[in-house]
Amino acid sequence: MGTPTTSVGAYVAECQRVLASMADDGIRFELHGYGTNVEGPISSVWRALQRCHEAVHAMGVERIATDIRLGTRTGKRTESPAWSQGLSENERKRESVRRRLAGLGESCPPLSSST
């Protein structure tokens, strides 16, 4: 990021405000130590990325580089376990692992042998 100092907190905060304003578009997000997870309909996610860049450029930043890891999925079960209601996809995945470690969830199926 082309900023006058090494601190980027103000720019991250601005992008978080943009994402929060897009809840009605289906955007859910979670800030963590290495970035922000953004979930939602793909068209809304693209729009969110664009709006974040626009907001940070409006703050005077001339160059922004964004690393994106994108995944989409079809064929997913529509019914979720009762314990996962209201959780984001990332929260649900973490809770699923916690439940498995506590012996409360399904065990992993055995890997098939190709030999």
PDB file of N, CA and C in Angstrom, residues 1-91:
ATOM      1  N   MET A   1       0.849  -1.162   0.000  1.00  0.00           N
ATOM      2  CA  MET A   1       0.000   0.000   0.000  1.00  0.00           C
ATOM      3  C   MET A   1       0.896   1.225   0.000  1.00  0.00           C
ATOM      4  N   GLY A   2       0.622   2.156  -0.849  1.00  0.00           N
ATOM      5  CA  GLY A   2       1.423   3.370  -0.942  1.00  0.00           C
ATOM      6  C   GLY A   2       0.977   4.409   0.076  1.00  0.00           C
ATOM      7  N   THR A   3       1.439   4.267   1.319  1.00  0.00           N
ATOM      8  CA  THR A   3       1.055   5.184   2.390  1.00  0.00           C
ATOM      9  C   THR A   3       2.286   5.875   2.942  1.00  0.00           C
ATOM     10  N   PRO A   4       2.092   7.016   3.604  1.00  0.00           N
ATOM     11  CA  PRO A   4       3.241   7.746   4.123  1.00  0.00           C
ATOM     12  C   PRO A   4       3.953   7.061   5.296  1.00  0.00           C
ATOM     13  N   THR A   5       3.247   6.162   6.013  1.00  0.00           N
ATOM     14  CA  THR A   5       3.853   5.446   7.142  1.00  0.00           C
ATOM     15  C   THR A   5       3.579   3.952   6.977  1.00  0.00           C
ATOM     16  N   THR A   6       4.132   3.171   7.884  1.00  0.00           N
ATOM     17  CA  THR A   6       3.901   1.727   7.835  1.00  0.00           C
ATOM     18  C   THR A   6       2.572   1.327   8.455  1.00  0.00           C
ATOM     19  N   SER A   7       1.897   2.230   9.137  1.00  0.00           N
ATOM     20  CA  SER A   7       0.624   1.927   9.784  1.00  0.00           C
ATOM     21  C   SER A   7      -0.510   1.911   8.759  1.00  0.00           C
ATOM     22  N   VAL A   8      -1.295   0.854   8.783  1.00  0.00           N
ATOM     23  CA  VAL A   8      -2.433   0.761   7.865  1.00  0.00           C
ATOM     24  C   VAL A   8      -3.767   0.643   8.603  1.00  0.00           C
ATOM     25  N   GLY A   9      -3.752   0.777   9.933  1.00  0.00           N
ATOM     26  CA  GLY A   9      -4.955   0.605  10.737  1.00  0.00           C
ATOM     27  C   GLY A   9      -6.127   1.477  10.310  1.00  0.00           C
ATOM     28  N   ALA A  10      -5.870   2.726   9.973  1.00  0.00           N
ATOM     29  CA  ALA A  10      -6.964   3.625   9.563  1.00  0.00           C
ATOM     30  C   ALA A  10      -7.612   3.147   8.269  1.00  0.00           C
ATOM     31  N   TYR A  11      -6.822   2.581   7.382  1.00  0.00           N
ATOM     32  CA  TYR A  11      -7.343   2.107   6.101  1.00  0.00           C
ATOM     33  C   TYR A  11      -8.124   0.807   6.272  1.00  0.00           C
ATOM     34  N   VAL A  12      -7.619  -0.067   7.125  1.00  0.00           N
ATOM     35  CA  VAL A  12      -8.340  -1.304   7.430  1.00  0.00           C
ATOM     36  C   VAL A  12      -9.680  -0.962   8.079  1.00  0.00           C
ATOM     37  N   ALA A  13      -9.667  -0.016   9.012  1.00  0.00           N
ATOM     38  CA  ALA A  13     -10.906   0.390   9.681  1.00  0.00           C
ATOM     39  C   ALA A  13     -11.910   0.951   8.685  1.00  0.00           C
ATOM     40  N   GLU A  14     -11.442   1.723   7.722  1.00  0.00           N
ATOM     41  CA  GLU A  14     -12.345   2.275   6.708  1.00  0.00           C
ATOM     42  C   GLU A  14     -12.980   1.170   5.873  1.00  0.00           C
ATOM     43  N   CYS A  15     -12.184   0.183   5.506  1.00  0.00           N
ATOM     44  CA  CYS A  15     -12.721  -0.938   4.742  1.00  0.00           C
ATOM     45  C   CYS A  15     -13.721  -1.722   5.584  1.00  0.00           C
ATOM     46  N   GLN A  16     -13.472  -1.873   6.868  1.00  0.00           N
ATOM     47  CA  GLN A  16     -14.418  -2.560   7.747  1.00  0.00           C
ATOM     48  C   GLN A  16     -15.750  -1.807   7.795  1.00  0.00           C
ATOM     49  N   ARG A  17     -15.693  -0.477   7.805  1.00  0.00           N
ATOM     50  CA  ARG A  17     -16.930   0.329   7.765  1.00  0.00           C
ATOM     51  C   ARG A  17     -17.692   0.086   6.465  1.00  0.00           C
ATOM     52  N   VAL A  18     -16.969   0.016   5.366  1.00  0.00           N
ATOM     53  CA  VAL A  18     -17.605  -0.261   4.074  1.00  0.00           C
ATOM     54  C   VAL A  18     -18.303  -1.622   4.129  1.00  0.00           C
ATOM     55  N   LEU A  19     -17.607  -2.626   4.610  1.00  0.00           N
ATOM     56  CA  LEU A  19     -18.180  -3.968   4.673  1.00  0.00           C
ATOM     57  C   LEU A  19     -19.408  -4.001   5.586  1.00  0.00           C
ATOM     58  N   ALA A  20     -19.332  -3.322   6.714  1.00  0.00           N
ATOM     59  CA  ALA A  20     -20.470  -3.280   7.645  1.00  0.00           C
ATOM     60  C   ALA A  20     -21.689  -2.635   6.992  1.00  0.00           C
ATOM     61  N   SER A  21     -21.451  -1.689   6.113  1.00  0.00           N
ATOM     62  CA  SER A  21     -22.565  -0.999   5.449  1.00  0.00           C
ATOM     63  C   SER A  21     -23.235  -1.870   4.390  1.00  0.00           C
ATOM     64  N   MET A  22     -22.635  -3.028   4.082  1.00  0.00           N
ATOM     65  CA  MET A  22     -23.152  -3.888   3.022  1.00  0.00           C
ATOM     66  C   MET A  22     -23.866  -5.130   3.550  1.00  0.00           C
ATOM     67  N   ALA A  23     -24.266  -5.118   4.806  1.00  0.00           N
ATOM     68  CA  ALA A  23     -24.961  -6.278   5.391  1.00  0.00           C
ATOM     69  C   ALA A  23     -26.240  -6.595   4.627  1.00  0.00           C
ATOM     70  N   ASP A  24     -26.958  -5.579   4.181  1.00  0.00           N
ATOM     71  CA  ASP A  24     -28.198  -5.814   3.430  1.00  0.00           C
ATOM     72  C   ASP A  24     -27.942  -6.450   2.070  1.00  0.00           C
ATOM     73  N   ASP A  25     -26.696  -6.392   1.600  1.00  0.00           N
ATOM     74  CA  ASP A  25     -26.322  -7.036   0.341  1.00  0.00           C
ATOM     75  C   ASP A  25     -25.860  -8.474   0.568  1.00  0.00           C
ATOM     76  N   GLY A  26     -25.947  -8.943   1.813  1.00  0.00           N
ATOM     77  CA  GLY A  26     -25.547 -10.307   2.130  1.00  0.00           C
ATOM     78  C   GLY A  26     -24.089 -10.455   2.518  1.00  0.00           C
ATOM     79  N   ILE A  27     -23.399  -9.340   2.733  1.00  0.00           N
ATOM     80  CA  ILE A  27     -21.984  -9.396   3.094  1.00  0.00           C
ATOM     81  C   ILE A  27     -21.835  -9.665   4.587  1.00  0.00           C
ATOM     82  N   ARG A  28     -21.042 -10.689   4.883  1.00  0.00           N
ATOM     83  CA  ARG A  28     -20.629 -10.990   6.256  1.00  0.00           C
ATOM     84  C   ARG A  28     -19.113 -10.974   6.238  1.00  0.00           C
ATOM     85  N   PHE A  29     -18.514 -10.496   7.309  1.00  0.00           N
ATOM     86  CA  PHE A  29     -17.056 -10.398   7.320  1.00  0.00           C
ATOM     87  C   PHE A  29     -16.513 -10.598   8.716  1.00  0.00           C
ATOM     88  N   GLU A  30     -15.238 -10.971   8.758  1.00  0.00           N
ATOM     89  CA  GLU A  30     -14.547 -11.164  10.027  1.00  0.00           C
ATOM     90  C   GLU A  30     -13.097 -10.736   9.865  1.00  0.00           C
ATOM     91  N   LEU A  31     -12.690  -9.774  10.660  1.00  0.00           N
ATOM     92  CA  LEU A  31     -11.308  -9.310  10.679  1.00  0.00           C
ATOM     93  C   LEU A  31     -10.486 -10.273  11.527  1.00  0.00           C
ATOM     94  N   HIS A  32      -9.289 -10.600  11.078  1.00  0.00           N
ATOM     95  CA  HIS A  32      -8.380 -11.421  11.863  1.00  0.00           C
ATOM     96  C   HIS A  32      -6.963 -10.910  11.662  1.00  0.00           C
ATOM     97  N   GLY A  33      -6.006 -11.557  12.263  1.00  0.00           N
ATOM     98  CA  GLY A  33      -4.628 -11.073  12.267  1.00  0.00           C
ATOM     99  C   GLY A  33      -3.951 -10.975  10.908  1.00  0.00           C
ATOM    100  N   TYR A  34      -4.470 -11.705   9.915  1.00  0.00           N
ATOM    101  CA  TYR A  34      -3.832 -11.707   8.602  1.00  0.00           C
ATOM    102  C   TYR A  34      -4.735 -11.188   7.507  1.00  0.00           C
ATOM    103  N   GLY A  35      -5.824 -10.535   7.862  1.00  0.00           N
ATOM    104  CA  GLY A  35      -6.708  -9.997   6.844  1.00  0.00           C
ATOM    105  C   GLY A  35      -8.154 -10.021   7.287  1.00  0.00           C
ATOM    106  N   THR A  36      -9.028 -10.119   6.319  1.00  0.00           N
ATOM    107  CA  THR A  36     -10.464 -10.124   6.575  1.00  0.00           C
ATOM    108  C   THR A  36     -11.105 -11.193   5.713  1.00  0.00           C
ATOM    109  N   ASN A  37     -11.899 -12.051   6.321  1.00  0.00           N
ATOM    110  CA  ASN A  37     -12.700 -13.010   5.566  1.00  0.00           C
ATOM    111  C   ASN A  37     -13.995 -12.323   5.189  1.00  0.00           C
ATOM    112  N   VAL A  38     -14.361 -12.409   3.924  1.00  0.00           N
ATOM    113  CA  VAL A  38     -15.597 -11.804   3.424  1.00  0.00           C
ATOM    114  C   VAL A  38     -16.431 -12.920   2.814  1.00  0.00           C
ATOM    115  N   GLU A  39     -17.702 -12.982   3.204  1.00  0.00           N
ATOM    116  CA  GLU A  39     -18.616 -13.988   2.686  1.00  0.00           C
ATOM    117  C   GLU A  39     -19.850 -13.306   2.138  1.00  0.00           C
ATOM    118  N   GLY A  40     -20.449 -13.925   1.142  1.00  0.00           N
ATOM    119  CA  GLY A  40     -21.702 -13.429   0.591  1.00  0.00           C
ATOM    120  C   GLY A  40     -21.843 -13.837  -0.849  1.00  0.00           C
ATOM    121  N   PRO A  41     -22.920 -13.387  -1.476  1.00  0.00           N
ATOM    122  CA  PRO A  41     -23.095 -13.665  -2.903  1.00  0.00           C
ATOM    123  C   PRO A  41     -21.907 -13.086  -3.679  1.00  0.00           C
ATOM    124  N   ILE A  42     -21.447 -13.823  -4.666  1.00  0.00           N
ATOM    125  CA  ILE A  42     -20.225 -13.434  -5.373  1.00  0.00           C
ATOM    126  C   ILE A  42     -20.297 -12.019  -5.943  1.00  0.00           C
ATOM    127  N   SER A  43     -21.449 -11.626  -6.477  1.00  0.00           N
ATOM    128  CA  SER A  43     -21.561 -10.270  -7.018  1.00  0.00           C
ATOM    129  C   SER A  43     -21.416  -9.221  -5.913  1.00  0.00           C
ATOM    130  N   SER A  44     -21.906  -9.520  -4.725  1.00  0.00           N
ATOM    131  CA  SER A  44     -21.762  -8.585  -3.602  1.00  0.00           C
ATOM    132  C   SER A  44     -20.330  -8.545  -3.089  1.00  0.00           C
ATOM    133  N   VAL A  45     -19.659  -9.695  -3.120  1.00  0.00           N
ATOM    134  CA  VAL A  45     -18.259  -9.727  -2.683  1.00  0.00           C
ATOM    135  C   VAL A  45     -17.401  -8.872  -3.605  1.00  0.00           C
ATOM    136  N   TRP A  46     -17.597  -9.008  -4.923  1.00  0.00           N
ATOM    137  CA  TRP A  46     -16.844  -8.171  -5.869  1.00  0.00           C
ATOM    138  C   TRP A  46     -17.120  -6.698  -5.618  1.00  0.00           C
ATOM    139  N   ARG A  47     -18.393  -6.364  -5.417  1.00  0.00           N
ATOM    140  CA  ARG A  47     -18.775  -4.970  -5.164  1.00  0.00           C
ATOM    141  C   ARG A  47     -18.126  -4.469  -3.864  1.00  0.00           C
ATOM    142  N   ALA A  48     -18.069  -5.326  -2.844  1.00  0.00           N
ATOM    143  CA  ALA A  48     -17.444  -4.947  -1.581  1.00  0.00           C
ATOM    144  C   ALA A  48     -15.959  -4.648  -1.763  1.00  0.00           C
ATOM    145  N   LEU A  49     -15.272  -5.495  -2.531  1.00  0.00           N
ATOM    146  CA  LEU A  49     -13.854  -5.249  -2.795  1.00  0.00           C
ATOM    147  C   LEU A  49     -13.653  -3.925  -3.523  1.00  0.00           C
ATOM    148  N   GLN A  50     -14.505  -3.676  -4.512  1.00  0.00           N
ATOM    149  CA  GLN A  50     -14.406  -2.426  -5.249  1.00  0.00           C
ATOM    150  C   GLN A  50     -14.644  -1.225  -4.326  1.00  0.00           C
ATOM    151  N   ARG A  51     -15.666  -1.306  -3.500  1.00  0.00           N
ATOM    152  CA  ARG A  51     -15.979  -0.186  -2.599  1.00  0.00           C
ATOM    153  C   ARG A  51     -14.869   0.041  -1.565  1.00  0.00           C
ATOM    154  N   CYS A  52     -14.261  -1.032  -1.083  1.00  0.00           N
ATOM    155  CA  CYS A  52     -13.144  -0.873  -0.152  1.00  0.00           C
ATOM    156  C   CYS A  52     -11.986  -0.145  -0.825  1.00  0.00           C
ATOM    157  N   HIS A  53     -11.660  -0.547  -2.043  1.00  0.00           N
ATOM    158  CA  HIS A  53     -10.587   0.139  -2.770  1.00  0.00           C
ATOM    159  C   HIS A  53     -10.943   1.607  -2.991  1.00  0.00           C
ATOM    160  N   GLU A  54     -12.160   1.870  -3.401  1.00  0.00           N
ATOM    161  CA  GLU A  54     -12.581   3.258  -3.637  1.00  0.00           C
ATOM    162  C   GLU A  54     -12.475   4.093  -2.361  1.00  0.00           C
ATOM    163  N   ALA A  55     -12.885   3.521  -1.236  1.00  0.00           N
ATOM    164  CA  ALA A  55     -12.848   4.250   0.033  1.00  0.00           C
ATOM    165  C   ALA A  55     -11.416   4.572   0.451  1.00  0.00           C
ATOM    166  N   VAL A  56     -10.525   3.600   0.282  1.00  0.00           N
ATOM    167  CA  VAL A  56      -9.131   3.818   0.676  1.00  0.00           C
ATOM    168  C   VAL A  56      -8.457   4.795  -0.285  1.00  0.00           C
ATOM    169  N   HIS A  57      -8.750   4.703  -1.581  1.00  0.00           N
ATOM    170  CA  HIS A  57      -8.223   5.704  -2.518  1.00  0.00           C
ATOM    171  C   HIS A  57      -8.722   7.096  -2.152  1.00  0.00           C
ATOM    172  N   ALA A  58      -9.977   7.199  -1.723  1.00  0.00           N
ATOM    173  CA  ALA A  58     -10.542   8.496  -1.332  1.00  0.00           C
ATOM    174  C   ALA A  58      -9.818   9.081  -0.115  1.00  0.00           C
ATOM    175  N   MET A  59      -9.129   8.236   0.641  1.00  0.00           N
ATOM    176  CA  MET A  59      -8.350   8.703   1.787  1.00  0.00           C
ATOM    177  C   MET A  59      -6.972   9.207   1.362  1.00  0.00           C
ATOM    178  N   GLY A  60      -6.690   9.158   0.053  1.00  0.00           N
ATOM    179  CA  GLY A  60      -5.428   9.674  -0.455  1.00  0.00           C
ATOM    180  C   GLY A  60      -4.387   8.623  -0.791  1.00  0.00           C
ATOM    181  N   VAL A  61      -4.727   7.361  -0.639  1.00  0.00           N
ATOM    182  CA  VAL A  61      -3.778   6.293  -0.972  1.00  0.00           C
ATOM    183  C   VAL A  61      -3.793   6.098  -2.485  1.00  0.00           C
ATOM    184  N   GLU A  62      -2.627   6.216  -3.096  1.00  0.00           N
ATOM    185  CA  GLU A  62      -2.549   6.150  -4.555  1.00  0.00           C
ATOM    186  C   GLU A  62      -2.415   4.734  -5.094  1.00  0.00           C
ATOM    187  N   ARG A  63      -1.884   3.814  -4.294  1.00  0.00           N
ATOM    188  CA  ARG A  63      -1.683   2.444  -4.782  1.00  0.00           C
ATOM    189  C   ARG A  63      -2.128   1.465  -3.705  1.00  0.00           C
ATOM    190  N   ILE A  64      -2.917   0.478  -4.120  1.00  0.00           N
ATOM    191  CA  ILE A  64      -3.392  -0.564  -3.207  1.00  0.00           C
ATOM    192  C   ILE A  64      -3.165  -1.918  -3.872  1.00  0.00           C
ATOM    193  N   ALA A  65      -2.653  -2.852  -3.124  1.00  0.00           N
ATOM    194  CA  ALA A  65      -2.537  -4.233  -3.595  1.00  0.00           C
ATOM    195  C   ALA A  65      -3.363  -5.099  -2.655  1.00  0.00           C
ATOM    196  N   THR A  66      -4.258  -5.876  -3.207  1.00  0.00           N
ATOM    197  CA  THR A  66      -5.115  -6.749  -2.414  1.00  0.00           C
ATOM    198  C   THR A  66      -4.864  -8.194  -2.816  1.00  0.00           C
ATOM    199  N   ASP A  67      -4.585  -9.024  -1.833  1.00  0.00           N
ATOM    200  CA  ASP A  67      -4.437 -10.460  -2.073  1.00  0.00           C
ATOM    201  C   ASP A  67      -5.795 -11.100  -1.833  1.00  0.00           C
ATOM    202  N   ILE A  68      -6.259 -11.868  -2.806  1.00  0.00           N
ATOM    203  CA  ILE A  68      -7.582 -12.472  -2.725  1.00  0.00           C
ATOM    204  C   ILE A  68      -7.460 -13.978  -2.872  1.00  0.00           C
ATOM    205  N   ARG A  69      -8.088 -14.677  -1.973  1.00  0.00           N
ATOM    206  CA  ARG A  69      -8.269 -16.126  -2.130  1.00  0.00           C
ATOM    207  C   ARG A  69      -9.773 -16.315  -2.200  1.00  0.00           C
ATOM    208  N   LEU A  70     -10.243 -16.781  -3.324  1.00  0.00           N
ATOM    209  CA  LEU A  70     -11.671 -16.837  -3.588  1.00  0.00           C
ATOM    210  C   LEU A  70     -12.114 -18.276  -3.776  1.00  0.00           C
ATOM    211  N   GLY A  71     -13.219 -18.606  -3.164  1.00  0.00           N
ATOM    212  CA  GLY A  71     -13.795 -19.930  -3.350  1.00  0.00           C
ATOM    213  C   GLY A  71     -15.297 -19.807  -3.542  1.00  0.00           C
ATOM    214  N   THR A  72     -15.830 -20.592  -4.432  1.00  0.00           N
ATOM    215  CA  THR A  72     -17.274 -20.680  -4.606  1.00  0.00           C
ATOM    216  C   THR A  72     -17.651 -22.150  -4.505  1.00  0.00           C
ATOM    217  N   ARG A  73     -18.915 -22.390  -4.227  1.00  0.00           N
ATOM    218  CA  ARG A  73     -19.329 -23.770  -4.018  1.00  0.00           C
ATOM    219  C   ARG A  73     -20.768 -23.953  -4.487  1.00  0.00           C
ATOM    220  N   THR A  74     -21.005 -25.057  -5.176  1.00  0.00           N
ATOM    221  CA  THR A  74     -22.360 -25.441  -5.547  1.00  0.00           C
ATOM    222  C   THR A  74     -22.629 -26.810  -4.942  1.00  0.00           C
ATOM    223  N   GLY A  75     -23.877 -27.190  -4.862  1.00  0.00           N
ATOM    224  CA  GLY A  75     -24.218 -28.510  -4.382  1.00  0.00           C
ATOM    225  C   GLY A  75     -24.117 -28.684  -2.881  1.00  0.00           C
ATOM    226  N   LYS A  76     -24.033 -27.597  -2.152  1.00  0.00           N
ATOM    227  CA  LYS A  76     -23.932 -27.688  -0.703  1.00  0.00           C
ATOM    228  C   LYS A  76     -25.308 -27.983  -0.107  1.00  0.00           C
ATOM    229  N   ARG A  77     -25.323 -28.791   0.958  1.00  0.00           N
ATOM    230  CA  ARG A  77     -26.579 -29.048   1.651  1.00  0.00           C
ATOM    231  C   ARG A  77     -27.185 -27.725   2.094  1.00  0.00           C
ATOM    232  N   THR A  78     -28.460 -27.599   1.973  1.00  0.00           N
ATOM    233  CA  THR A  78     -29.103 -26.363   2.404  1.00  0.00           C
ATOM    234  C   THR A  78     -29.456 -26.393   3.878  1.00  0.00           C
ATOM    235  N   GLU A  79     -29.611 -27.581   4.454  1.00  0.00           N
ATOM    236  CA  GLU A  79     -29.944 -27.649   5.867  1.00  0.00           C
ATOM    237  C   GLU A  79     -28.665 -27.707   6.697  1.00  0.00           C
ATOM    238  N   SER A  80     -28.623 -26.895   7.739  1.00  0.00           N
ATOM    239  CA  SER A  80     -27.474 -26.859   8.625  1.00  0.00           C
ATOM    240  C   SER A  80     -27.893 -27.381   9.985  1.00  0.00           C
ATOM    241  N   PRO A  81     -26.949 -27.919  10.749  1.00  0.00           N
ATOM    242  CA  PRO A  81     -27.297 -28.380  12.093  1.00  0.00           C
ATOM    243  C   PRO A  81     -27.815 -27.217  12.938  1.00  0.00           C
ATOM    244  N   ALA A  82     -28.682 -27.525  13.889  1.00  0.00           N
ATOM    245  CA  ALA A  82     -29.278 -26.484  14.735  1.00  0.00           C
ATOM    246  C   ALA A  82     -28.219 -25.655  15.450  1.00  0.00           C
ATOM    247  N   TRP A  83     -27.115 -26.280  15.866  1.00  0.00           N
ATOM    248  CA  TRP A  83     -26.100 -25.540  16.610  1.00  0.00           C
ATOM    249  C   TRP A  83     -25.419 -24.473  15.769  1.00  0.00           C
ATOM    250  N   SER A  84     -25.523 -24.571  14.441  1.00  0.00           N
ATOM    251  CA  SER A  84     -24.806 -23.631  13.574  1.00  0.00           C
ATOM    252  C   SER A  84     -25.653 -22.448  13.121  1.00  0.00           C
ATOM    253  N   GLN A  85     -26.897 -22.393  13.536  1.00  0.00           N
ATOM    254  CA  GLN A  85     -27.773 -21.298  13.114  1.00  0.00           C
ATOM    255  C   GLN A  85     -27.192 -19.951  13.543  1.00  0.00           C
ATOM    256  N   GLY A  86     -27.132 -19.013  12.630  1.00  0.00           N
ATOM    257  CA  GLY A  86     -26.631 -17.674  12.922  1.00  0.00           C
ATOM    258  C   GLY A  86     -25.129 -17.518  12.814  1.00  0.00           C
ATOM    259  N   LEU A  87     -24.410 -18.597  12.550  1.00  0.00           N
ATOM    260  CA  LEU A  87     -22.957 -18.505  12.422  1.00  0.00           C
ATOM    261  C   LEU A  87     -22.573 -18.262  10.971  1.00  0.00           C
ATOM    262  N   SER A  88     -21.499 -17.512  10.766  1.00  0.00           N
ATOM    263  CA  SER A  88     -20.971 -17.371   9.411  1.00  0.00           C
ATOM    264  C   SER A  88     -20.354 -18.703   8.999  1.00  0.00           C
ATOM    265  N   GLU A  89     -20.034 -18.836   7.730  1.00  0.00           N
ATOM    266  CA  GLU A  89     -19.430 -20.079   7.241  1.00  0.00           C
ATOM    267  C   GLU A  89     -18.121 -20.372   7.970  1.00  0.00           C
ATOM    268  N   ASN A  90     -17.289 -19.354   8.165  1.00  0.00           N
ATOM    269  CA  ASN A  90     -16.016 -19.573   8.848  1.00  0.00           C
ATOM    270  C   ASN A  90     -16.225 -19.914  10.316  1.00  0.00           C
ATOM    271  N   GLU A  91     -17.172 -19.242  10.968  1.00  0.00           N
ATOM    272  CA  GLU A  91     -17.478 -19.569  12.364  1.00  0.00           C
ATOM    273  C   GLU A  91     -18.008 -20.998  12.469  1.00  0.00           C
TER     274      GLU A  91
END
